[in-house]
Amino acid sequence: MSNLKKITELLGDEASYLLEHRSEKISKERLTIPGPHTVDNFAESDRNPQVLKSISQLYNHGALGGTGYLNILPVDQGIEHSAAASFYKNQDYFDPENIIKLALEAGCNGVASTFGGLALHARKYAHKIPFVVKINHNELLTYPTKYDQIPFGSVREAWDMGATAIGATIYFGSEESTRQIQEIAAAFEEAHQLGMATILWCYTRNSAFKKDGKDYHSAADLTGQANHIGVTIKADVIKQKLPETNFGFQDINFGKHSKEMYESLSTDHPIDLCRLQVANCYMGKIGLINSGGGSEGDSDFKAAVKTAVINKRAGGCGLIMGRKAFQRPLKDGVEILQSVQEVYLTDEITVA
């Protein structure tokens, strides 16, 4: 059975809605489309040759190597969601070596995890698969619970363990966001000086982003603006949640917005909403990877493939998916990661 037929069957009654859509608000002709020469997007930038080499290592590793697309395994849930809550479904992943083994077995472009987890096995694996060291986290042991991304180590530590890139999160919209933007901008500059690539988790966080029973944390306009700030502080790759709605600025009534901007830039189709995120990444010159979200069980395979189709057809450059993969047996985790890769390897699935 061809990859396209498998993907079509998995999408079911959503197949034509997702595979046949054409984006007209922001046309694909305006985009820089992912491809074998994606690293050339940085050829005229201030990134030094060592950074270009690191970006190239990410894009040219694993099953998607040389395609311009990324499939990264991220496992920092031991901090962000507590280790017990994250790993009780598969106790193997209390041992961080199994995280690296999963990424290798599945043919991922890289593995993103914590200082401690990657450092413990750096001599064995840092030369076998690109390491992305997550340098800050929101820890959940403080009571009452607070939400703040704080550094867990230094950029130099990541470089010393042979990391190809560093990753960081900013909670845009939070009371702490000003400090986080300043911290991560400085960290990214140091990482570039040392020759590492940079990946930014661009999350929105503010209780006011929930209004009248509707959650705007994944609104295309808010997440798109977070992306735009992310590329401004020189992230080489942007990680963002898939948008589920729009009109955050308008409905919450803050920031700069107009009715015309919504009418001219997007529709309510998920591919068009994601296209707005891509546009905010310098029209695709900086790659957008969407997150795979939490694990819901049997529906994970369809959800993962659907997210990959939306991202690819919007002009994004891949997926960064953790819980759907590591919260199940190794064989199934490998299978779901490879099902995502098949979307990006299927030429018939094109940018809308």
Coordinates of C-alpha atoms in Angstrom, one line a residue:
M1 CA 0.0 0.0 0.0
S2 CA 1.4 3.4 -0.9
N3 CA 2.1 6.0 1.8
L4 CA -0.5 8.3 0.4
K5 CA -3.2 5.6 0.5
K6 CA -2.3 4.8 4.1
I7 CA -2.4 8.4 5.1
T8 CA -5.7 8.9 3.3
E9 CA -7.2 5.9 5.1
L10 CA -6.0 7.1 8.4
L11 CA -7.4 10.6 8.0
G12 CA -10.8 9.0 7.1
D13 CA -13.6 11.5 6.3
E14 CA -11.1 14.4 6.9
A15 CA -8.9 13.3 4.0
S16 CA -10.2 15.5 1.3
Y17 CA -10.7 18.5 3.6
L18 CA -7.0 18.4 4.5
L19 CA -5.4 17.0 1.4
E20 CA -7.2 19.0 -1.2
H21 CA -7.4 22.4 0.5
R22 CA -5.8 25.4 -1.3
S23 CA -4.7 28.4 0.8
E24 CA -5.6 31.7 -0.9
K25 CA -5.2 34.3 1.8
I26 CA -1.4 33.9 2.1
S27 CA -0.3 32.1 -1.1
K28 CA 2.4 29.5 -1.1
E29 CA 4.3 31.6 -3.7
R30 CA 5.1 34.1 -1.0
L31 CA 6.7 31.3 1.2
T32 CA 10.2 29.9 1.4
I33 CA 9.3 26.2 1.1
P34 CA 11.3 23.6 3.0
G35 CA 13.6 21.6 0.8
P36 CA 17.1 20.1 0.4
H37 CA 18.7 23.6 0.4
T38 CA 16.9 24.9 3.6
V39 CA 20.2 25.6 5.3
D40 CA 20.9 28.2 2.5
N41 CA 18.2 30.3 4.1
F42 CA 21.0 31.3 6.5
A43 CA 23.7 31.8 3.9
E44 CA 23.5 35.6 4.0
S45 CA 22.8 35.8 7.8
D46 CA 25.2 36.6 10.6
R47 CA 25.3 32.9 11.7
N48 CA 29.0 31.8 11.6
P49 CA 30.1 28.6 9.7
Q50 CA 29.9 26.5 12.8
V51 CA 26.3 27.4 13.3
L52 CA 25.5 26.6 9.7
K53 CA 27.2 23.2 10.2
S54 CA 25.0 22.6 13.3
I55 CA 21.8 23.6 11.4
S56 CA 22.9 21.3 8.6
Q57 CA 23.5 18.4 11.0
L58 CA 19.9 18.8 12.3
Y59 CA 18.4 18.9 8.8
N60 CA 20.5 16.2 7.3
H61 CA 20.2 13.5 10.0
G62 CA 17.8 10.6 10.2
A63 CA 15.0 9.4 7.9
L64 CA 14.1 13.0 6.8
G65 CA 17.8 14.0 6.2
G66 CA 18.2 16.2 3.2
T67 CA 14.5 16.9 2.7
G68 CA 14.3 20.2 4.6
Y69 CA 12.0 18.6 7.2
L70 CA 12.5 17.8 10.8
N71 CA 11.2 15.2 13.2
I72 CA 12.6 15.7 16.7
L73 CA 11.9 13.6 19.8
P74 CA 11.4 15.9 22.8
V75 CA 11.3 14.5 26.3
D76 CA 11.6 17.2 29.0
Q77 CA 8.3 16.1 30.6
G78 CA 10.1 14.7 33.6
I79 CA 10.5 18.4 34.7
E80 CA 7.5 20.0 33.0
H81 CA 4.9 17.5 34.0
S82 CA 6.7 15.5 36.8
A83 CA 8.5 12.3 36.1
A84 CA 5.9 10.0 37.7
A85 CA 3.1 11.5 35.7
S86 CA 5.1 11.3 32.5
F87 CA 6.7 7.9 32.7
Y88 CA 4.2 5.7 34.6
K89 CA 2.8 4.5 31.3
N90 CA 6.2 3.3 30.2
Q91 CA 8.7 3.0 33.1
D92 CA 11.6 2.5 30.6
Y93 CA 11.8 6.2 30.2
F94 CA 12.8 6.9 33.7
D95 CA 16.2 5.8 32.2
P96 CA 17.2 8.6 29.8
E97 CA 19.3 6.3 27.6
N98 CA 16.0 4.8 26.4
I99 CA 14.9 8.3 25.2
I100 CA 18.0 8.5 23.0
K101 CA 17.5 5.0 21.8
L102 CA 13.9 5.7 20.8
A103 CA 15.0 8.7 18.7
L104 CA 17.8 6.7 17.1
E105 CA 15.6 3.7 16.3
A106 CA 12.9 5.9 14.8
G107 CA 15.3 7.8 12.6
C108 CA 14.6 11.2 14.2
N109 CA 16.6 14.2 13.2
G110 CA 17.5 14.9 16.8
V111 CA 16.6 14.3 20.4
A112 CA 15.7 17.2 22.8
S113 CA 15.9 16.6 26.5
T114 CA 17.3 17.9 29.8
F115 CA 20.9 18.7 30.8
G116 CA 21.1 15.7 33.1
G117 CA 19.5 13.2 30.8
L118 CA 21.6 14.0 27.8
A119 CA 24.8 14.6 29.8
L120 CA 24.7 11.2 31.3
H121 CA 25.1 9.5 27.9
A122 CA 26.8 12.2 25.9
R123 CA 30.1 10.3 25.3
K124 CA 28.1 7.4 23.9
Y125 CA 25.6 9.2 21.7
A126 CA 26.4 12.9 21.1
H127 CA 28.2 11.9 17.9
K128 CA 25.5 9.5 16.7
I129 CA 22.4 11.8 16.8
P130 CA 22.1 15.6 17.2
F131 CA 21.5 16.6 20.8
V132 CA 19.2 19.5 21.6
V133 CA 19.7 20.5 25.2
K134 CA 16.7 22.2 26.8
I135 CA 18.2 24.9 28.9
N136 CA 15.2 26.1 30.8
H137 CA 12.1 24.6 32.4
N138 CA 9.0 25.2 34.4
E139 CA 9.4 23.0 37.5
L140 CA 6.3 21.8 39.3
L141 CA 7.5 21.1 42.9
T142 CA 7.0 24.7 44.1
Y143 CA 3.8 25.1 46.1
P144 CA 1.6 26.8 45.3
T145 CA 2.2 26.0 41.7
K146 CA 3.8 28.8 39.7
Y147 CA 4.6 29.1 36.0
D148 CA 8.0 30.4 35.1
Q149 CA 10.7 29.2 32.8
I150 CA 14.0 29.3 34.6
P151 CA 17.6 28.3 33.5
F152 CA 18.7 24.9 34.6
G153 CA 22.3 25.2 33.3
S154 CA 24.5 27.2 31.1
V155 CA 24.9 27.4 27.3
R156 CA 28.6 26.4 27.8
E157 CA 27.5 23.2 29.5
A158 CA 25.5 22.3 26.5
W159 CA 28.4 23.0 24.2
D160 CA 30.8 20.9 26.4
M161 CA 28.6 17.8 26.1
G162 CA 28.6 18.1 22.3
A163 CA 25.2 19.5 21.7
T164 CA 24.2 20.5 18.2
A165 CA 21.6 23.0 19.4
I166 CA 20.0 24.4 22.5
G167 CA 16.3 24.7 23.1
A168 CA 14.4 27.1 25.3
T169 CA 10.9 28.1 26.2
I170 CA 9.4 31.6 26.6
Y171 CA 6.0 32.1 28.1
F172 CA 4.9 35.0 26.0
G173 CA 2.2 37.1 27.7
S174 CA 3.2 36.1 31.2
E175 CA 4.3 38.4 33.9
E176 CA 7.8 36.9 33.6
S177 CA 8.0 37.1 29.8
T178 CA 10.1 40.3 29.7
R179 CA 12.9 38.7 31.8
Q180 CA 12.6 35.4 29.8
I181 CA 12.9 37.2 26.4
Q182 CA 16.1 39.0 27.7
E183 CA 17.5 35.8 29.1
I184 CA 16.9 33.7 26.0
A185 CA 18.0 36.4 23.6
A186 CA 21.4 36.4 25.4
A187 CA 21.5 32.6 25.6
F188 CA 20.9 32.4 21.8
E189 CA 23.6 34.9 21.1
E190 CA 26.1 32.9 23.2
A191 CA 25.0 29.6 21.5
H192 CA 25.6 31.1 18.1
Q193 CA 29.0 32.4 19.1
L194 CA 29.9 28.8 20.2
G195 CA 28.5 27.3 16.9
M196 CA 25.2 25.8 18.1
A197 CA 21.8 26.2 16.5
T198 CA 18.8 27.5 18.5
I199 CA 15.2 26.3 18.8
L200 CA 12.6 28.3 20.6
W201 CA 9.4 26.8 22.2
C202 CA 7.1 29.9 21.7
Y203 CA 4.3 29.3 24.2
T204 CA 1.6 31.8 25.3
R205 CA 0.6 31.9 28.9
N206 CA -1.8 34.2 30.7
S207 CA -5.0 33.5 32.6
A208 CA -6.6 36.4 30.7
F209 CA -6.1 34.4 27.4
K210 CA -9.1 32.4 28.5
K211 CA -12.3 34.4 28.1
D212 CA -16.0 33.6 28.0
G213 CA -15.2 29.9 28.1
K214 CA -12.9 30.0 25.1
D215 CA -9.1 29.3 25.3
Y216 CA -7.0 31.6 23.1
H217 CA -3.6 30.2 24.1
S218 CA -3.5 28.4 20.7
A219 CA -5.1 31.3 18.7
A220 CA -3.3 31.8 15.4
D221 CA -2.8 35.5 15.9
L222 CA -1.3 35.2 19.4
T223 CA 0.9 32.2 18.6
G224 CA 1.9 33.9 15.3
Q225 CA 3.0 37.0 17.2
A226 CA 5.0 34.8 19.6
N227 CA 6.7 33.2 16.6
H228 CA 7.5 36.6 15.3
I229 CA 9.2 37.7 18.5
G230 CA 11.0 34.3 18.5
V231 CA 12.6 34.8 15.1
T232 CA 13.4 38.4 16.1
I233 CA 15.7 37.0 18.9
K234 CA 17.3 34.8 16.3
A235 CA 15.8 31.4 16.8
D236 CA 16.9 29.1 14.0
V237 CA 13.8 26.9 14.4
I238 CA 10.4 27.8 16.0
K239 CA 8.4 25.3 17.9
Q240 CA 4.7 26.1 18.3
K241 CA 1.5 24.4 19.2
L242 CA -0.9 23.9 16.3
P243 CA -3.4 26.7 16.2
E244 CA -7.0 25.8 17.1
T245 CA -8.7 29.2 16.8
N246 CA -8.1 32.9 16.0
F247 CA -9.2 36.4 17.0
G248 CA -7.2 36.4 20.3
F249 CA -6.2 40.1 20.1
Q250 CA -9.7 41.1 19.0
D251 CA -11.8 39.0 21.5
I252 CA -9.6 39.7 24.5
N253 CA -9.2 43.3 23.2
F254 CA -5.5 44.0 23.6
G255 CA -2.5 44.6 21.4
K256 CA -2.7 45.9 17.8
H257 CA -5.4 44.4 15.6
S258 CA -8.0 45.2 13.0
K259 CA -10.9 43.4 11.4
E260 CA -9.2 43.7 8.0
M261 CA -6.1 41.9 9.2
Y262 CA -8.1 38.8 10.1
E263 CA -10.0 38.9 6.8
S264 CA -6.9 39.2 4.7
L265 CA -4.6 36.8 6.4
S266 CA -6.6 33.6 7.3
T267 CA -9.8 31.6 7.3
D268 CA -10.9 29.1 9.9
H269 CA -9.3 26.2 8.0
P270 CA -6.6 24.6 10.2
I271 CA -4.1 24.8 7.3
D272 CA -4.7 28.5 6.9
L273 CA -4.4 29.1 10.6
C274 CA -1.1 27.3 10.6
R275 CA -0.1 29.3 7.5
L276 CA -0.4 32.5 9.6
Q277 CA 2.1 30.9 12.0
V278 CA 4.5 30.2 9.2
A279 CA 4.1 33.7 7.8
N280 CA 5.2 35.1 11.1
C281 CA 8.4 33.0 10.8
Y282 CA 9.7 35.3 8.1
M283 CA 7.5 33.7 5.5
G284 CA 9.0 30.3 6.2
K285 CA 12.7 31.3 6.1
I286 CA 12.8 30.2 9.7
G287 CA 11.3 26.7 10.0
L288 CA 8.2 26.1 12.0
I289 CA 7.8 22.8 13.8
N290 CA 4.5 22.1 15.5
S291 CA 4.1 20.0 18.6
G292 CA 2.4 16.6 18.7
G293 CA 0.5 17.2 21.9
G294 CA -0.4 14.8 24.6
S295 CA -1.2 11.1 24.3
E296 CA -4.9 10.2 24.1
G297 CA -4.5 6.5 23.3
D298 CA -5.8 4.8 20.2
S299 CA -6.5 8.1 18.4
D300 CA -2.8 9.1 18.6
F301 CA -1.8 7.8 15.2
K302 CA -4.5 9.7 13.3
A303 CA -3.9 12.8 15.4
A304 CA -0.1 12.7 14.7
V305 CA -0.6 12.2 11.0
K306 CA -3.2 14.9 10.8
T307 CA -0.9 17.4 12.6
A308 CA 1.9 16.5 10.2
V309 CA -0.3 17.0 7.2
I310 CA -1.5 20.4 8.4
N311 CA 2.0 21.5 9.2
K312 CA 3.5 20.4 5.9
R313 CA 0.6 21.8 3.8
A314 CA 0.8 25.1 5.7
G315 CA 4.5 25.4 4.8
G316 CA 6.0 24.3 8.1
C317 CA 9.1 22.2 8.4
G318 CA 8.1 19.3 10.7
L319 CA 6.9 17.9 14.0
I320 CA 8.4 17.7 17.5
M321 CA 6.5 14.9 19.1
G322 CA 7.1 13.3 22.5
R323 CA 4.3 11.9 24.6
K324 CA 2.5 10.2 21.8
A325 CA 5.8 8.2 21.2
F326 CA 7.4 7.6 24.6
Q327 CA 4.2 6.8 26.5
R328 CA 3.8 3.5 24.7
P329 CA 6.0 0.4 24.0
L330 CA 9.2 1.0 22.0
K331 CA 7.9 -0.7 18.9
D332 CA 4.7 1.4 18.8
G333 CA 6.6 4.6 19.6
V334 CA 8.9 4.0 16.7
E335 CA 5.9 3.3 14.5
I336 CA 4.1 6.5 15.3
L337 CA 7.3 8.6 14.8
Q338 CA 7.8 6.9 11.4
S339 CA 4.2 7.5 10.4
V340 CA 4.8 11.2 10.8
Q341 CA 8.0 11.0 8.7
E342 CA 6.0 9.3 6.0
V343 CA 3.9 12.4 5.6
Y344 CA 7.0 14.5 4.9
L345 CA 8.4 11.8 2.5
T346 CA 5.2 11.6 0.5
D347 CA 5.7 13.8 -2.5
E348 CA 2.0 13.9 -3.4
I349 CA 1.3 15.8 -0.1
T350 CA 2.2 19.3 -1.2
V351 CA 2.2 22.8 0.2
A352 CA -1.4 24.1 -0.1

